[in-house]
Amino acid sequence: KIELIKLLDKAKKSSERAQTVIDDWLVECAYHGEVRKVIECTARLGVGILKGPHPAKKKSHVVKQSPEGWKLAIEVKVSPTSKYVDPWNFYPDPNCGEYVANGAHTFERDDITARGLRELKGVGYIDEMIDLCLEEGPISSVDGVKKLQAQDKLHDNDLFEIWYFYGQVSKKEMIAAGCECEHDDAPCIVTMVNDRVIKITMSPLDSG
C-alpha cells in the first residue's frame, strides 16, 4: 500500500510538471489569440480550423557561466505551437463528401516570408532545397511564373507560398527525402515550396 501511495504521488507530481510545460508552450505560441481567430471565423463562416502541434523555432537570450565568466548567448529550440488556419487556404480531398476524415488527403496553403523560410533551416527540413528556393525566389503555384525578375534582389519580407500535404506517401519518395520508412506506404506530412519538397515526416496520427 505504501509503495502504491508513493507511485501515485510520483505520477501526480509528474503530471503537474507536464501540465506546467504544456501551459508554457501554449502561452509562448499565443494560443488564446489563435483560438479567438478560430471562434471569429466560425461565427462568420460556420467553420474554424486550429492546427497543432506545429513545430516552430524559438530564439531566446540566456546568460551562461563559462570558465571566462558569465556570457550572454542566443539559445535556439524547437517548440510545439498552435496555429489558426484560414478555411480558404484548406483543400480537403474532393471525394470526402461532408466529412473531411473520409478523404484520402488534404492540402493546406500558407504564406511564409523569405526570412521565415531561411529560419526553417536546421530544424528537420532539407536545407539544400530551402537554399534552392531562396536562390530562385518566389514562384506562383498557379502558373509557375517567377514573381521576381533576374535583376531583382530577394528581401526578407518577400512572400513564398508554402504548401502542406497530408496523405499517403510511398516508401521510395520518403527515402528520397531522407525519411526512414518500414512500410510501402505511410501517412505523412509533406511540406513544399516552389514545388520543391523541403520536408517529409511521418504523421503523428495513425489515420494520417
PDB file of C-alpha atoms in Angstrom:
ATOM      1  CA  LYS A   1       0.000   0.000   0.000  1.00  0.00           C
ATOM      2  CA  ILE A   2       2.852   2.385   0.871  1.00  0.00           C
ATOM      3  CA  GLU A   3       4.526   1.664  -2.477  1.00  0.00           C
ATOM      4  CA  LEU A   4       1.238   2.376  -4.280  1.00  0.00           C
ATOM      5  CA  ILE A   5       0.888   5.722  -2.492  1.00  0.00           C
ATOM      6  CA  LYS A   6       4.447   6.626  -3.499  1.00  0.00           C
ATOM      7  CA  LEU A   7       3.764   5.710  -7.116  1.00  0.00           C
ATOM      8  CA  LEU A   8       0.543   7.754  -7.158  1.00  0.00           C
ATOM      9  CA  ASP A   9       2.339  10.721  -5.598  1.00  0.00           C
ATOM     10  CA  LYS A  10       5.148  10.487  -8.168  1.00  0.00           C
ATOM     11  CA  ALA A  11       2.637  10.249 -11.030  1.00  0.00           C
ATOM     12  CA  LYS A  12       0.734  13.273  -9.704  1.00  0.00           C
ATOM     13  CA  LYS A  13       3.899  15.395  -9.486  1.00  0.00           C
ATOM     14  CA  SER A  14       4.959  14.298 -12.987  1.00  0.00           C
ATOM     15  CA  SER A  15       1.568  15.208 -14.439  1.00  0.00           C
ATOM     16  CA  GLU A  16       1.702  18.622 -12.727  1.00  0.00           C
ATOM     17  CA  ARG A  17       5.149  19.295 -14.205  1.00  0.00           C
ATOM     18  CA  ALA A  18       3.926  18.181 -17.637  1.00  0.00           C
ATOM     19  CA  GLN A  19       0.911  20.484 -17.339  1.00  0.00           C
ATOM     20  CA  THR A  20       3.203  23.410 -16.491  1.00  0.00           C
ATOM     21  CA  VAL A  21       5.381  22.728 -19.545  1.00  0.00           C
ATOM     22  CA  ILE A  22       2.317  22.470 -21.822  1.00  0.00           C
ATOM     23  CA  ASP A  23       0.877  25.692 -20.376  1.00  0.00           C
ATOM     24  CA  ASP A  24       4.192  27.432 -21.098  1.00  0.00           C
ATOM     25  CA  TRP A  25       4.105  26.194 -24.702  1.00  0.00           C
ATOM     26  CA  LEU A  26       0.546  27.482 -25.125  1.00  0.00           C
ATOM     27  CA  VAL A  27       1.457  30.905 -23.725  1.00  0.00           C
ATOM     28  CA  GLU A  28       4.568  31.174 -25.925  1.00  0.00           C
ATOM     29  CA  CYS A  29       2.600  30.493 -29.113  1.00  0.00           C
ATOM     30  CA  ALA A  30      -0.227  32.936 -28.185  1.00  0.00           C
ATOM     31  CA  TYR A  31      -2.656  30.029 -28.105  1.00  0.00           C
ATOM     32  CA  HIS A  32      -5.605  32.042 -26.819  1.00  0.00           C
ATOM     33  CA  GLY A  33      -5.191  34.600 -29.604  1.00  0.00           C
ATOM     34  CA  GLU A  34      -5.199  31.846 -32.219  1.00  0.00           C
ATOM     35  CA  VAL A  35      -8.313  30.279 -30.668  1.00  0.00           C
ATOM     36  CA  ARG A  36     -10.092  33.657 -30.782  1.00  0.00           C
ATOM     37  CA  LYS A  37      -9.387  33.765 -34.533  1.00  0.00           C
ATOM     38  CA  VAL A  38     -10.975  30.317 -34.863  1.00  0.00           C
ATOM     39  CA  ILE A  39     -14.059  31.431 -32.886  1.00  0.00           C
ATOM     40  CA  GLU A  40     -14.438  34.586 -35.007  1.00  0.00           C
ATOM     41  CA  CYS A  41     -14.052  32.574 -38.224  1.00  0.00           C
ATOM     42  CA  THR A  42     -16.608  30.025 -37.026  1.00  0.00           C
ATOM     43  CA  ALA A  43     -19.093  32.825 -36.335  1.00  0.00           C
ATOM     44  CA  ARG A  44     -18.588  34.259 -39.844  1.00  0.00           C
ATOM     45  CA  LEU A  45     -18.276  31.119 -41.969  1.00  0.00           C
ATOM     46  CA  GLY A  46     -19.572  28.288 -39.804  1.00  0.00           C
ATOM     47  CA  VAL A  47     -16.186  26.559 -39.716  1.00  0.00           C
ATOM     48  CA  GLY A  48     -12.907  27.132 -37.881  1.00  0.00           C
ATOM     49  CA  ILE A  49      -9.584  25.301 -38.114  1.00  0.00           C
ATOM     50  CA  LEU A  50      -6.887  25.090 -35.432  1.00  0.00           C
ATOM     51  CA  LYS A  51      -3.632  23.363 -36.374  1.00  0.00           C
ATOM     52  CA  GLY A  52      -1.285  21.846 -33.844  1.00  0.00           C
ATOM     53  CA  PRO A  53       1.100  20.799 -32.594  1.00  0.00           C
ATOM     54  CA  HIS A  54       3.163  22.614 -35.229  1.00  0.00           C
ATOM     55  CA  PRO A  55       6.970  22.845 -34.731  1.00  0.00           C
ATOM     56  CA  ALA A  56       8.446  26.333 -34.606  1.00  0.00           C
ATOM     57  CA  LYS A  57      11.987  27.529 -33.956  1.00  0.00           C
ATOM     58  CA  LYS A  58      12.231  29.871 -30.960  1.00  0.00           C
ATOM     59  CA  LYS A  59      15.188  32.096 -30.108  1.00  0.00           C
ATOM     60  CA  SER A  60      15.857  33.388 -26.612  1.00  0.00           C
ATOM     61  CA  HIS A  61      18.690  35.198 -24.846  1.00  0.00           C
ATOM     62  CA  VAL A  62      20.223  33.302 -21.918  1.00  0.00           C
ATOM     63  CA  VAL A  63      23.086  34.036 -19.556  1.00  0.00           C
ATOM     64  CA  LYS A  64      25.528  31.140 -19.204  1.00  0.00           C
ATOM     65  CA  GLN A  65      28.539  30.663 -16.992  1.00  0.00           C
ATOM     66  CA  SER A  66      31.851  29.706 -18.599  1.00  0.00           C
ATOM     67  CA  PRO A  67      35.478  29.484 -17.389  1.00  0.00           C
ATOM     68  CA  GLU A  68      35.936  33.056 -18.649  1.00  0.00           C
ATOM     69  CA  GLY A  69      32.894  34.291 -16.698  1.00  0.00           C
ATOM     70  CA  TRP A  70      29.247  34.987 -17.462  1.00  0.00           C
ATOM     71  CA  LYS A  71      28.266  35.345 -21.110  1.00  0.00           C
ATOM     72  CA  LEU A  72      25.116  36.311 -22.954  1.00  0.00           C
ATOM     73  CA  ALA A  73      24.178  33.691 -25.560  1.00  0.00           C
ATOM     74  CA  ILE A  74      21.348  33.008 -28.004  1.00  0.00           C
ATOM     75  CA  GLU A  75      19.573  29.714 -27.399  1.00  0.00           C
ATOM     76  CA  VAL A  76      17.569  28.103 -30.210  1.00  0.00           C
ATOM     77  CA  LYS A  77      14.970  25.437 -29.512  1.00  0.00           C
ATOM     78  CA  VAL A  78      12.042  23.858 -31.351  1.00  0.00           C
ATOM     79  CA  SER A  79       8.723  24.171 -29.545  1.00  0.00           C
ATOM     80  CA  PRO A  80       5.213  22.959 -30.427  1.00  0.00           C
ATOM     81  CA  THR A  81       2.781  25.713 -31.396  1.00  0.00           C
ATOM     82  CA  SER A  82      -0.911  26.005 -32.239  1.00  0.00           C
ATOM     83  CA  LYS A  83      -1.994  27.997 -35.271  1.00  0.00           C
ATOM     84  CA  TYR A  84      -5.225  29.264 -36.838  1.00  0.00           C
ATOM     85  CA  VAL A  85      -5.711  28.134 -40.449  1.00  0.00           C
ATOM     86  CA  ASP A  86      -7.802  30.212 -42.854  1.00  0.00           C
ATOM     87  CA  PRO A  87     -10.502  27.863 -44.279  1.00  0.00           C
ATOM     88  CA  TRP A  88      -9.970  29.448 -47.710  1.00  0.00           C
ATOM     89  CA  ASN A  89      -6.427  28.015 -47.610  1.00  0.00           C
ATOM     90  CA  PHE A  90      -7.569  24.485 -46.705  1.00  0.00           C
ATOM     91  CA  TYR A  91      -8.275  21.998 -49.511  1.00  0.00           C
ATOM     92  CA  PRO A  92      -9.685  18.589 -48.475  1.00  0.00           C
ATOM     93  CA  ASP A  93      -9.993  15.662 -50.867  1.00  0.00           C
ATOM     94  CA  PRO A  94     -12.912  16.494 -53.233  1.00  0.00           C
ATOM     95  CA  ASN A  95     -14.222  12.941 -52.700  1.00  0.00           C
ATOM     96  CA  CYS A  96     -14.546  13.304 -48.924  1.00  0.00           C
ATOM     97  CA  GLY A  97     -18.207  14.330 -49.068  1.00  0.00           C
ATOM     98  CA  GLU A  98     -19.322  16.231 -45.967  1.00  0.00           C
ATOM     99  CA  TYR A  99     -16.750  14.630 -43.646  1.00  0.00           C
ATOM    100  CA  VAL A 100     -13.086  15.572 -44.093  1.00  0.00           C
ATOM    101  CA  ALA A 101     -11.795  12.367 -42.468  1.00  0.00           C
ATOM    102  CA  ASN A 102     -13.344  10.330 -45.278  1.00  0.00           C
ATOM    103  CA  GLY A 103     -10.921  11.839 -47.787  1.00  0.00           C
ATOM    104  CA  ALA A 104      -7.608  10.316 -48.837  1.00  0.00           C
ATOM    105  CA  HIS A 105      -5.648  13.544 -48.400  1.00  0.00           C
ATOM    106  CA  THR A 106      -5.765  17.266 -47.646  1.00  0.00           C
ATOM    107  CA  PHE A 107      -3.729  20.264 -48.762  1.00  0.00           C
ATOM    108  CA  GLU A 108      -3.065  23.416 -46.759  1.00  0.00           C
ATOM    109  CA  ARG A 109      -1.691  26.648 -48.236  1.00  0.00           C
ATOM    110  CA  ASP A 110       0.072  29.426 -46.354  1.00  0.00           C
ATOM    111  CA  ASP A 111       2.457  32.331 -46.910  1.00  0.00           C
ATOM    112  CA  ILE A 112       5.963  32.475 -45.498  1.00  0.00           C
ATOM    113  CA  THR A 113       8.498  35.280 -45.781  1.00  0.00           C
ATOM    114  CA  ALA A 114      11.993  34.724 -47.124  1.00  0.00           C
ATOM    115  CA  ARG A 115      13.267  35.290 -43.595  1.00  0.00           C
ATOM    116  CA  GLY A 116      10.821  32.725 -42.174  1.00  0.00           C
ATOM    117  CA  LEU A 117      11.841  30.209 -44.841  1.00  0.00           C
ATOM    118  CA  ARG A 118      15.505  30.763 -44.046  1.00  0.00           C
ATOM    119  CA  GLU A 119      14.836  30.147 -40.347  1.00  0.00           C
ATOM    120  CA  LEU A 120      13.455  26.665 -41.128  1.00  0.00           C
ATOM    121  CA  LYS A 121      16.982  25.517 -41.844  1.00  0.00           C
ATOM    122  CA  GLY A 122      18.450  23.327 -39.144  1.00  0.00           C
ATOM    123  CA  VAL A 123      15.165  22.135 -37.622  1.00  0.00           C
ATOM    124  CA  GLY A 124      14.467  18.979 -39.624  1.00  0.00           C
ATOM    125  CA  TYR A 125      13.935  20.496 -43.079  1.00  0.00           C
ATOM    126  CA  ILE A 126      16.018  19.753 -46.186  1.00  0.00           C
ATOM    127  CA  ASP A 127      18.409  22.709 -46.141  1.00  0.00           C
ATOM    128  CA  GLU A 128      19.576  22.175 -49.736  1.00  0.00           C
ATOM    129  CA  MET A 129      16.014  22.520 -51.053  1.00  0.00           C
ATOM    130  CA  ILE A 130      15.436  25.670 -48.986  1.00  0.00           C
ATOM    131  CA  ASP A 131      18.616  27.201 -50.423  1.00  0.00           C
ATOM    132  CA  LEU A 132      17.373  26.467 -53.961  1.00  0.00           C
ATOM    133  CA  CYS A 133      14.010  28.093 -53.186  1.00  0.00           C
ATOM    134  CA  LEU A 134      15.718  31.202 -51.831  1.00  0.00           C
ATOM    135  CA  GLU A 135      18.018  31.305 -54.843  1.00  0.00           C
ATOM    136  CA  GLU A 136      15.175  31.217 -57.391  1.00  0.00           C
ATOM    137  CA  GLY A 137      12.804  33.454 -55.416  1.00  0.00           C
ATOM    138  CA  PRO A 138       9.011  33.109 -55.023  1.00  0.00           C
ATOM    139  CA  ILE A 139       7.218  31.220 -57.813  1.00  0.00           C
ATOM    140  CA  SER A 140       3.445  31.284 -58.362  1.00  0.00           C
ATOM    141  CA  SER A 141       1.795  27.904 -57.795  1.00  0.00           C
ATOM    142  CA  VAL A 142      -0.912  28.834 -60.331  1.00  0.00           C
ATOM    143  CA  ASP A 143       1.118  29.440 -63.485  1.00  0.00           C
ATOM    144  CA  GLY A 144       4.715  28.717 -62.386  1.00  0.00           C
ATOM    145  CA  VAL A 145       5.842  32.287 -63.115  1.00  0.00           C
ATOM    146  CA  LYS A 146       8.645  33.774 -61.019  1.00  0.00           C
ATOM    147  CA  LYS A 147       7.497  36.783 -59.002  1.00  0.00           C
ATOM    148  CA  LEU A 148      10.954  38.388 -59.093  1.00  0.00           C
ATOM    149  CA  GLN A 149      12.962  39.335 -62.168  1.00  0.00           C
ATOM    150  CA  ALA A 150      16.544  38.131 -62.611  1.00  0.00           C
ATOM    151  CA  GLN A 151      17.909  41.534 -61.584  1.00  0.00           C
ATOM    152  CA  ASP A 152      15.679  41.827 -58.502  1.00  0.00           C
ATOM    153  CA  LYS A 153      17.109  41.210 -55.054  1.00  0.00           C
ATOM    154  CA  LEU A 154      15.300  38.914 -52.617  1.00  0.00           C
ATOM    155  CA  HIS A 155      14.208  40.783 -49.486  1.00  0.00           C
ATOM    156  CA  ASP A 156      13.392  39.310 -46.076  1.00  0.00           C
ATOM    157  CA  ASN A 157       9.709  40.271 -46.403  1.00  0.00           C
ATOM    158  CA  ASP A 158       9.166  38.737 -49.866  1.00  0.00           C
ATOM    159  CA  LEU A 159       6.417  36.110 -49.649  1.00  0.00           C
ATOM    160  CA  PHE A 160       6.673  32.473 -50.737  1.00  0.00           C
ATOM    161  CA  GLU A 161       3.738  30.075 -50.964  1.00  0.00           C
ATOM    162  CA  ILE A 162       4.196  27.094 -48.649  1.00  0.00           C
ATOM    163  CA  TRP A 163       2.018  24.005 -49.027  1.00  0.00           C
ATOM    164  CA  TYR A 164       1.377  21.143 -46.601  1.00  0.00           C
ATOM    165  CA  PHE A 165       0.159  17.797 -47.930  1.00  0.00           C
ATOM    166  CA  TYR A 166      -1.378  15.265 -45.531  1.00  0.00           C
ATOM    167  CA  GLY A 167      -1.808  11.799 -47.019  1.00  0.00           C
ATOM    168  CA  GLN A 168      -0.158   8.559 -48.113  1.00  0.00           C
ATOM    169  CA  VAL A 169       3.421   8.739 -49.413  1.00  0.00           C
ATOM    170  CA  SER A 170       5.358   5.869 -50.969  1.00  0.00           C
ATOM    171  CA  LYS A 171       8.434   4.395 -49.308  1.00  0.00           C
ATOM    172  CA  LYS A 172      10.584   5.391 -52.305  1.00  0.00           C
ATOM    173  CA  GLU A 173       9.576   9.050 -52.027  1.00  0.00           C
ATOM    174  CA  MET A 174      10.185   9.091 -48.273  1.00  0.00           C
ATOM    175  CA  ILE A 175      13.690   7.615 -48.615  1.00  0.00           C
ATOM    176  CA  ALA A 176      14.489  10.166 -51.349  1.00  0.00           C
ATOM    177  CA  ALA A 177      13.634  12.931 -48.852  1.00  0.00           C
ATOM    178  CA  GLY A 178      15.828  11.393 -46.147  1.00  0.00           C
ATOM    179  CA  CYS A 179      12.981   9.942 -44.060  1.00  0.00           C
ATOM    180  CA  GLU A 180      13.165   6.347 -42.820  1.00  0.00           C
ATOM    181  CA  CYS A 181      10.145   4.169 -43.538  1.00  0.00           C
ATOM    182  CA  GLU A 182       9.437   0.482 -42.884  1.00  0.00           C
ATOM    183  CA  HIS A 183       6.188   0.333 -44.873  1.00  0.00           C
ATOM    184  CA  ASP A 184       5.482   0.593 -48.589  1.00  0.00           C
ATOM    185  CA  ASP A 185       3.047   3.454 -47.985  1.00  0.00           C
ATOM    186  CA  ALA A 186       2.594   5.520 -44.847  1.00  0.00           C
ATOM    187  CA  PRO A 187       0.585   8.559 -43.708  1.00  0.00           C
ATOM    188  CA  CYS A 188       2.905  11.542 -43.951  1.00  0.00           C
ATOM    189  CA  ILE A 189       3.090  15.317 -43.889  1.00  0.00           C
ATOM    190  CA  VAL A 190       4.876  16.772 -46.907  1.00  0.00           C
ATOM    191  CA  THR A 191       5.972  20.428 -46.890  1.00  0.00           C
ATOM    192  CA  MET A 192       6.564  22.098 -50.274  1.00  0.00           C
ATOM    193  CA  VAL A 193       7.788  25.488 -51.503  1.00  0.00           C
ATOM    194  CA  ASN A 194       8.113  26.341 -55.219  1.00  0.00           C
ATOM    195  CA  ASP A 195       7.029  22.750 -55.973  1.00  0.00           C
ATOM    196  CA  ARG A 196      10.111  21.560 -54.089  1.00  0.00           C
ATOM    197  CA  VAL A 197       9.768  19.155 -51.171  1.00  0.00           C
ATOM    198  CA  ILE A 198      11.541  20.721 -48.201  1.00  0.00           C
ATOM    199  CA  LYS A 199      10.372  18.179 -45.624  1.00  0.00           C
ATOM    200  CA  ILE A 200       8.642  14.813 -45.250  1.00  0.00           C
ATOM    201  CA  THR A 201       7.720  13.471 -41.848  1.00  0.00           C
ATOM    202  CA  MET A 202       5.522  10.665 -40.582  1.00  0.00           C
ATOM    203  CA  SER A 203       2.073  11.766 -39.468  1.00  0.00           C
ATOM    204  CA  PRO A 204       1.625  11.697 -35.665  1.00  0.00           C
ATOM    205  CA  LEU A 205      -1.855  10.225 -36.250  1.00  0.00           C
ATOM    206  CA  ASP A 206      -2.349   6.620 -37.387  1.00  0.00           C
ATOM    207  CA  SER A 207      -5.226   7.775 -39.590  1.00  0.00           C
ATOM    208  CA  GLY A 208      -2.953  10.231 -41.384  1.00  0.00           C
TER     209      GLY A 208
END
